[in-house]
Amino acid sequence: MATHARTAPGRPQPTRRGVLAAGGALAAASTGLLSGCGDGSDGGGGEAPFRAAFTSGGSQETLDPHVAPNFVDQARAKALYDTLGTYADDMSVRKRLAESWESNAAGTRWHIRLRQAEFHDGTPVTAEDVLYSYRRAADPDTGSPSQVLLSAIDFTASRADGKRSLVLVLEAPNFEFPTVFAGPGTEIIPDGTTDFRKPVGSGPFTHVSFTPGGTARYRSWADHWDGAPHIAELEIVPANEESARLNALLSGQVHYAADMAGASVERLRKAESARLLTSKRATAQQLLLRTGRKPFDDPRLVRAVQLGIDRAALVRIALAGHGEVGNDLFGTGLRGYPGGLEPRERDVAEARKLVKQAGAEGLHITVQTSAVDAAWQPAADLMARQLREIGLRLTANTRAASTYFSEIRTKGVAAFNTTSTLPVSDFLQQRVRGGAARNQTGYRSEKFDRLLDRARTTRDEQDRLALLARAQKIARDESGLLVWAFSDAVDAIGRTVRGLRAAPPNSHDWARFDRVRID
């Protein structure tokens, strides 16, 4: 629910999948928190809480579900709140709080019927709550990862037509609109909510306590519409260093460790006390080239970098083999990903020729990186050697993990990023469309935008997917968004944990702690 994603959106994306880490200071803090967990007992003779370890977002964290850039935010939001829909593994949309939805023939009016559900304070979830939540998340000042998608709603014309029924009127036809119902940052909150210190939601757990950058504690809610959780208490604890999460799991301090990679995966495979949950190709590993700034406003240099990197070597070394090569497009294996594309093969001679034509021989390029993702630094080192062969000098500028994603929005000409599983159409709208708030390469193409608009306004599914494919092929060559690999998303659980399965981040079954059982 990068974020970015894993995200997240934007995901990031979450160490490997776009979560913000907070570096050494928080890593030290998280060690203390995990030490406080002890051996897994609750110290009071009752049932011990289920503990899940994630990378923390730092002291600016909030339980406001509409501000959910990191995976830990999405895991907390999933515990406390509900959305109208939820994503299947392939990013198709299933019903959640919504009992049904249907559009008019033009795709401009969507009628939604809500199931019978209650908030934690006993009040019913109503159409007015949905309208308030969506208005709030559509406000750019809120910072929802789904803001650009929700801003398509004409809230003046939209209305409740009953306690559990509403009509959303769109400013333009959009037959892909239901993907919004499951998006990160679209959680339903009570009408008028502005304070999230003691939040009220309709999710499977109720709030007990939360410290930004620290532990979040929840209690099972017996009256949840989808049934009570199987565990009595849930704790989401911070552990920014992968080694801290690994050791906490192996020592029994936590039951779930998010985002494992490399040597940790190999160690866990040999451990009798743990199991791996591996979702293949779940995270798009990206190199962002700012086509809106020099030198990458010259398409020859974008093409030179595309041809100059060795993707197979990057997967083998930077990802330790836990992934597969990318083809400069997001969403491999998902609905809407174009088929039949030839792989992007390395061509040193052609890349060197393009660099020379651009008058850029010996050009120094700084790429922004961070400890947010364990693969980025080795990828930067390897890319530097590969691009040296085509006449470019690449060096890495390592930024603090706690501020990385906010800083790369405005600084530098190249940066690493990750994005976890999202609907392809939403990713294109949020990350590639000209002028979109999360378009981090500065790419603008009227032709691409027109195709994207035509796709969203086309009723026939196959025609819509064909238009999306045409748009993606343009962006693949021009946008400056290089998807060099798809890495596996790997979480780990203790051997006694049941009820969780491997699932792509942002999907329904990822971090579904209300379904957990402990033997």
XYZ file of C-alpha atoms in Angstrom:
519
model
C 0.000 0.000 0.000
C 3.604 1.484 -1.511
C 3.437 3.496 -1.860
C 4.711 5.412 -3.537
C 4.469 2.903 -2.944
C 4.038 0.205 -2.024
C 2.311 2.575 -2.973
C 2.280 3.600 -3.084
C 1.611 3.721 -3.915
C 4.001 4.954 -4.292
C 5.940 2.278 -2.764
C 6.964 2.089 -2.404
C 6.955 0.934 -2.761
C 8.872 0.239 2.281
C 12.569 -0.696 2.084
C 12.434 -2.966 -0.951
C 8.944 -1.791 -1.805
C 8.940 1.934 -1.216
C 8.678 2.338 2.583
C 10.551 5.208 4.180
C 13.208 4.050 6.584
C 14.623 6.391 9.188
C 18.268 5.384 9.360
C 20.485 4.719 12.334
C 18.710 6.794 14.958
C 15.412 4.996 14.531
C 17.134 1.686 14.091
C 18.553 2.163 17.572
C 15.141 3.159 18.847
C 13.543 0.115 17.271
C 16.082 -2.130 18.952
C 14.857 -0.817 22.261
C 11.247 -1.392 21.310
C 11.930 -4.934 20.237
C 13.898 -5.578 23.396
C 10.788 -4.474 25.236
C 8.852 -7.205 23.475
C 10.811 -9.778 25.405
C 10.202 -13.409 24.599
C 6.706 -12.936 23.247
C 4.849 -13.238 26.548
C 2.531 -10.458 27.644
C 3.723 -10.446 31.218
C 0.166 -10.476 32.508
C -0.858 -14.088 32.156
C -3.186 -13.417 29.196
C -2.862 -14.151 25.519
C 0.291 -12.586 24.038
C -0.252 -10.018 21.267
C 0.604 -10.844 17.686
C 3.635 -8.690 16.811
C 4.576 -7.566 13.300
C 7.840 -5.720 12.563
C 8.011 -3.082 9.824
C 10.281 -0.265 8.773
C 9.130 2.886 10.530
C 8.181 6.155 8.862
C 9.661 8.220 11.699
C 8.372 10.857 14.092
C 6.021 12.385 11.504
C 3.876 9.232 11.328
C 0.133 9.521 11.827
C -2.875 7.226 11.993
C -4.589 9.406 9.398
C -5.372 6.746 6.753
C -5.492 9.273 3.926
C -1.780 9.943 4.392
C -0.404 6.455 3.817
C 2.820 6.554 1.770
C 4.555 3.638 3.489
C 3.795 -0.031 3.935
C 3.683 0.279 7.703
C 1.042 3.012 7.282
C -0.999 0.733 5.055
C -0.729 -2.182 7.489
C -1.971 0.061 10.302
C -4.763 1.437 8.100
C -5.861 -2.092 7.178
C -6.200 -2.914 10.876
C -8.243 0.183 11.797
C -10.250 1.042 8.686
C -12.053 -0.345 5.671
C -12.298 0.696 2.019
C -15.180 0.296 -0.429
C -13.207 -2.268 -2.415
C -10.055 -4.323 -2.215
C -7.507 -5.587 -4.745
C -7.169 -9.210 -5.816
C -3.633 -10.393 -6.571
C -3.937 -9.254 -10.201
C -5.216 -5.823 -9.066
C -8.774 -6.430 -10.188
C -11.246 -5.006 -7.665
C -13.398 -6.959 -5.235
C -16.161 -5.631 -2.991
C -15.444 -4.665 0.622
C -17.631 -2.013 2.311
C -19.449 -1.640 -0.992
C -22.120 -4.248 -1.568
C -22.416 -3.294 -5.250
C -21.559 -0.628 -7.803
C -22.635 0.096 -11.348
C -22.264 2.924 -13.844
C -24.558 4.551 -16.331
C -23.978 3.891 -20.040
C -21.686 6.915 -20.323
C -19.424 5.945 -17.426
C -20.020 9.309 -15.728
C -22.333 8.311 -12.855
C -21.564 5.480 -10.452
C -24.226 4.202 -8.081
C -22.805 2.523 -4.959
C -24.689 0.476 -2.395
C -23.011 -0.017 1.003
C -23.204 -3.146 3.096
C -24.440 -2.877 6.683
C -21.398 -2.033 8.801
C -20.553 -0.017 11.900
C -17.715 2.129 13.143
C -15.999 1.244 16.397
C -18.183 3.736 18.296
C -21.335 1.887 17.214
C -22.510 4.380 14.586
C -23.393 2.990 11.137
C -21.197 3.527 8.077
C -23.246 5.777 5.809
C -23.121 7.351 2.381
C -22.295 10.704 4.007
C -19.188 9.137 5.568
C -18.052 7.975 2.127
C -18.613 11.398 0.588
C -16.729 13.118 3.397
C -13.832 10.645 3.193
C -13.510 11.004 -0.573
C -13.744 14.809 -0.462
C -11.001 14.889 2.128
C -8.729 12.475 0.251
C -9.311 14.412 -2.989
C -8.038 17.620 -1.377
C -4.395 18.149 -2.472
C -3.611 19.556 0.979
C -4.398 16.172 2.562
C -1.711 14.320 0.629
C -3.545 11.108 -0.233
C -1.738 8.840 -2.724
C -5.109 8.520 -4.488
C -5.740 12.279 -4.672
C -5.348 12.561 -8.441
C -7.842 9.736 -8.999
C -10.440 11.024 -6.534
C -10.174 14.550 -7.913
C -12.100 13.297 -10.956
C -15.269 13.310 -8.817
C -17.648 16.269 -9.103
C -18.530 16.551 -5.420
C -21.077 19.291 -6.043
C -23.147 16.954 -8.197
C -22.450 13.771 -6.176
C -24.909 12.938 -3.415
C -26.232 10.426 -0.930
C -29.580 8.993 -1.997
C -30.135 7.002 1.185
C -28.261 6.011 4.330
C -26.400 3.241 2.486
C -26.596 4.455 -1.097
C -24.768 7.179 -2.995
C -24.133 8.452 -6.503
C -20.672 9.645 -7.514
C -20.703 11.903 -10.555
C -17.478 12.129 -12.541
C -16.272 15.124 -14.495
C -15.457 12.823 -17.425
C -16.328 9.212 -18.338
C -14.146 6.625 -16.624
C -14.808 2.908 -16.895
C -11.699 2.163 -14.819
C -13.112 4.139 -11.886
C -13.757 1.169 -9.513
C -9.993 0.734 -9.080
C -10.201 3.886 -6.931
C -12.386 2.092 -4.371
C -9.465 -0.098 -3.295
C -6.686 2.472 -3.527
C -4.334 3.366 -0.665
C -5.540 6.536 1.014
C -9.258 5.967 0.296
C -10.260 4.536 3.681
C -13.695 5.466 5.005
C -13.748 7.549 8.194
C -16.680 9.080 10.113
C -18.068 12.289 8.632
C -16.259 15.311 10.070
C -13.192 13.490 11.432
C -10.116 15.728 11.707
C -8.303 14.349 14.784
C -6.536 10.975 14.532
C -4.983 10.771 17.992
C -7.732 8.329 19.032
C -9.028 7.197 15.653
C -12.356 5.526 14.993
C -12.707 3.287 11.957
C -14.733 0.284 10.839
C -11.811 -2.137 10.506
C -11.249 -5.416 12.357
C -9.179 -3.867 15.179
C -9.752 -0.918 17.501
C -7.098 1.601 18.515
C -5.361 1.170 21.877
C -2.243 3.348 21.613
C 0.255 4.713 19.120
C 3.560 6.550 19.264
C 4.765 8.084 15.962
C 7.904 6.232 14.981
C 7.084 3.670 17.669
C 4.661 0.880 18.466
C 0.994 0.823 17.441
C -1.296 -1.324 19.598
C -4.743 -2.613 18.651
C -7.453 -4.810 20.123
C -9.723 -7.258 18.317
C -13.182 -5.890 17.509
C -15.848 -8.535 17.982
C -18.499 -6.662 15.966
C -16.625 -6.304 12.696
C -18.940 -6.937 9.754
C -16.559 -9.542 8.298
C -16.129 -11.388 11.579
C -13.893 -10.866 14.590
C -10.118 -11.374 14.251
C -8.712 -14.644 15.532
C -6.117 -12.866 17.670
C -6.985 -10.742 20.701
C -4.309 -8.072 20.262
C -2.052 -6.776 17.507
C 1.156 -4.776 17.836
C 2.961 -3.220 14.867
C 6.506 -2.465 15.986
C 9.292 -0.497 14.257
C 12.532 -2.158 13.209
C 14.259 -0.161 10.499
C 17.281 -2.386 9.997
C 16.553 -5.578 8.124
C 18.892 -7.417 10.490
C 16.792 -6.226 13.454
C 13.614 -7.607 11.901
C 15.346 -10.861 11.047
C 16.784 -11.382 14.525
C 13.528 -10.388 16.206
C 11.680 -13.049 14.208
C 14.250 -15.771 14.776
C 14.383 -15.024 18.511
C 10.594 -15.109 18.850
C 10.182 -11.421 19.712
C 7.883 -10.931 16.698
C 5.656 -13.239 14.679
C 5.966 -11.374 11.349
C 8.912 -9.577 9.747
C 8.217 -7.437 6.695
C 10.490 -6.990 3.744
C 13.293 -9.500 3.782
C 15.999 -9.583 1.106
C 19.305 -11.105 0.027
C 21.247 -12.920 2.715
C 18.315 -12.695 5.137
C 16.180 -14.731 2.747
C 18.851 -17.404 2.469
C 19.180 -17.550 6.260
C 15.426 -17.820 6.735
C 15.201 -20.647 4.220
C 17.418 -22.694 6.499
C 15.675 -21.703 9.730
C 13.319 -24.223 11.299
C 11.533 -21.519 13.291
C 10.340 -19.421 10.320
C 8.606 -19.575 6.942
C 8.883 -17.265 3.937
C 5.978 -15.563 2.184
C 7.311 -14.785 -1.290
C 5.316 -12.839 -3.857
C 7.097 -13.038 -7.193
C 7.796 -9.875 -9.238
C 5.807 -7.726 -6.815
C 8.013 -4.635 -6.803
C 9.103 -2.527 -9.768
C 12.706 -1.376 -9.315
C 13.064 1.945 -11.081
C 15.670 4.462 -12.139
C 14.011 7.863 -12.565
C 15.611 10.132 -15.162
C 14.310 13.703 -15.037
C 13.287 14.348 -18.613
C 12.184 17.817 -17.535
C 15.764 18.807 -16.580
C 19.143 18.793 -18.273
C 20.813 16.560 -19.315
C 17.885 14.143 -19.654
C 15.779 16.609 -21.606
C 17.835 15.159 -24.465
C 16.084 11.865 -25.389
C 19.360 10.497 -26.767
C 20.779 10.332 -23.244
C 17.665 8.628 -21.897
C 18.002 6.055 -24.661
C 21.725 5.682 -23.987
C 21.126 4.811 -20.334
C 18.366 2.372 -21.298
C 20.778 0.564 -23.614
C 23.830 0.945 -21.403
C 22.697 -0.909 -18.286
C 22.960 -4.671 -17.963
C 19.686 -5.714 -16.363
C 20.539 -9.385 -15.952
C 23.691 -8.468 -14.019
C 21.698 -6.056 -11.849
C 19.212 -8.791 -10.939
C 21.985 -11.276 -10.275
C 24.057 -8.944 -8.079
C 21.893 -6.135 -6.677
C 18.872 -8.389 -6.077
C 20.908 -11.515 -5.302
C 18.841 -13.286 -7.953
C 15.515 -12.623 -6.190
C 13.695 -11.074 -9.139
C 13.688 -10.822 -12.910
C 14.765 -8.265 -15.492
C 12.441 -5.359 -16.258
C 11.497 -3.940 -19.624
C 10.970 -0.263 -18.695
C 7.266 -0.741 -18.025
C 5.405 -1.106 -14.748
C 3.142 -4.035 -13.897
C 4.465 -7.175 -15.516
C 1.909 -9.963 -15.166
C -0.920 -7.604 -14.230
C -4.102 -6.818 -16.110
C -3.280 -4.146 -18.687
C 0.421 -4.903 -19.121
C 1.099 -5.091 -22.875
C 2.194 -8.437 -24.203
C 4.583 -9.270 -27.004
C 7.259 -6.670 -26.180
C 10.823 -7.494 -27.120
C 13.153 -7.312 -24.106
C 15.409 -4.290 -23.786
C 18.829 -5.746 -24.604
C 22.113 -4.083 -23.680
C 23.850 -2.461 -26.662
C 27.068 -0.759 -25.584
C 28.060 0.373 -29.091
C 24.712 2.046 -29.798
C 24.637 3.632 -26.354
C 28.161 5.012 -26.788
C 27.147 6.398 -30.176
C 24.136 8.190 -28.672
C 26.277 9.716 -25.912
C 28.715 11.017 -28.512
C 25.895 12.441 -30.666
C 24.561 14.286 -27.611
C 28.010 15.786 -26.952
C 27.969 14.186 -23.510
C 31.158 12.108 -23.458
C 32.577 12.144 -19.926
C 29.385 13.726 -18.528
C 29.090 13.391 -14.763
C 25.653 12.306 -13.466
C 24.696 12.052 -9.792
C 22.039 9.506 -8.886
C 20.130 9.887 -5.609
C 19.981 6.789 -3.456
C 19.318 5.738 0.126
C 19.266 2.826 2.542
C 15.495 2.683 1.988
C 16.076 -0.318 -0.267
C 18.960 -2.696 0.230
C 19.292 -3.176 -3.541
C 19.873 0.453 -4.443
C 23.474 0.969 -3.391
C 24.800 -2.185 -5.080
C 22.685 -1.280 -8.135
C 24.225 2.210 -8.205
C 27.754 0.793 -7.939
C 27.132 -1.679 -10.738
C 25.412 0.888 -12.975
C 28.401 3.205 -12.521
C 30.702 0.529 -13.943
C 28.301 -0.308 -16.760
C 27.720 3.302 -17.834
C 31.433 4.049 -17.748
C 31.651 1.770 -20.781
C 29.384 4.102 -22.768
C 31.158 7.316 -21.750
C 29.106 8.463 -18.739
C 30.355 8.953 -15.170
C 27.768 7.999 -12.552
C 28.190 8.626 -8.829
C 25.709 8.082 -5.994
C 24.535 10.656 -3.472
C 23.173 8.793 -0.445
C 20.353 10.665 1.272
C 18.789 10.072 4.673
C 16.089 7.436 4.446
C 13.678 9.482 6.586
C 13.562 12.347 4.062
C 14.506 10.566 0.840
C 11.173 10.554 -0.970
C 10.341 14.146 -0.148
C 13.808 15.329 -1.242
C 13.940 13.548 -4.584
C 10.738 15.296 -5.641
C 12.701 18.518 -6.086
C 16.402 17.643 -6.112
C 18.674 15.935 -8.604
C 18.366 14.616 -12.140
C 18.327 10.866 -11.427
C 17.042 8.781 -8.520
C 16.199 5.247 -7.483
C 12.618 4.376 -6.627
C 10.424 1.343 -6.097
C 6.693 0.875 -6.606
C 4.686 -2.081 -5.440
C 1.709 -3.663 -7.097
C -1.007 -1.269 -8.289
C -3.546 -1.341 -11.137
C -1.670 -0.448 -14.316
C -4.151 2.257 -15.298
C -3.846 3.933 -11.881
C -0.059 3.849 -11.998
C -0.029 5.519 -15.403
C -2.479 8.174 -14.241
C -0.599 8.890 -11.000
C 3.045 8.486 -12.044
C 3.390 9.071 -15.795
C 0.678 11.493 -16.870
C 1.948 15.004 -17.537
C 1.575 17.273 -14.511
C 0.555 14.492 -12.091
C 1.758 15.219 -8.566
C 3.662 11.930 -8.366
C 5.183 12.122 -11.845
C 8.801 12.334 -10.730
C 10.505 12.418 -14.128
C 8.736 15.542 -15.392
C 7.561 13.662 -18.478
C 4.928 15.385 -20.599
C 3.342 13.996 -23.739
C 0.016 15.134 -25.139
C -0.172 11.963 -27.227
C 0.296 9.754 -24.152
C -2.266 11.745 -22.158
C -4.824 11.546 -24.982
C -4.456 7.770 -25.214
C -4.811 7.472 -21.449
C -7.982 9.568 -21.572
C -9.397 7.534 -24.455
C -8.701 4.300 -22.577
C -10.499 5.436 -19.447
C -13.518 6.651 -21.443
C -13.860 3.515 -23.580
C -16.546 1.101 -22.417
C -15.314 -2.064 -24.151
C -12.718 -3.828 -22.013
C -10.537 -5.119 -24.847
C -10.532 -1.777 -26.657
C -9.629 -0.088 -23.385
C -6.690 -2.407 -22.780
C -5.456 -1.914 -26.355
C -5.366 1.853 -25.839
C -3.508 1.423 -22.544
C -0.962 -0.751 -24.333
C -0.382 1.926 -26.992
C 0.111 4.562 -24.304
C 2.596 2.404 -22.416
C 4.707 1.727 -25.476
C 5.133 5.482 -25.946
C 6.024 6.034 -22.311
C 8.456 3.118 -22.344
C 10.706 4.947 -24.794
C 10.163 8.533 -23.700
C 9.154 8.911 -20.056
C 12.533 8.514 -18.357
C 11.048 5.885 -16.025
C 13.388 2.910 -16.387
C 12.074 -0.271 -14.804
C 15.290 -2.256 -14.620
C 13.895 -5.181 -12.622
C 10.970 -6.641 -10.744
C 12.055 -7.831 -7.328
C 10.306 -10.415 -5.231
C 8.445 -9.199 -2.149
C 9.450 -11.409 0.749
C 7.968 -11.316 4.238
C 8.621 -13.911 6.928
C 6.503 -15.460 9.678
C 7.098 -17.740 12.615
C 6.385 -21.448 12.165
C 3.422 -21.310 14.528
C 1.627 -18.633 12.480
C -1.325 -19.677 10.314
C -3.782 -17.755 8.157
C -1.334 -15.662 6.138
C -0.292 -16.401 2.575
C 2.133 -14.846 0.118
C 0.358 -11.946 -1.581
C 1.460 -8.821 -3.456
C 1.739 -5.692 -1.317
C -1.375 -3.520 -1.647
C -3.524 -6.595 -2.306
C -6.279 -7.797 0.017
C -4.393 -10.729 1.536
C -1.161 -8.851 2.234
C -0.771 -8.065 5.987
C -4.250 -9.495 6.647
C -3.600 -9.817 10.384
C -7.271 -10.264 11.277
C -7.071 -13.716 9.639
C -4.012 -14.792 11.643
C -4.027 -17.793 13.963
C -1.198 -18.930 16.225
C -0.853 -22.650 16.937
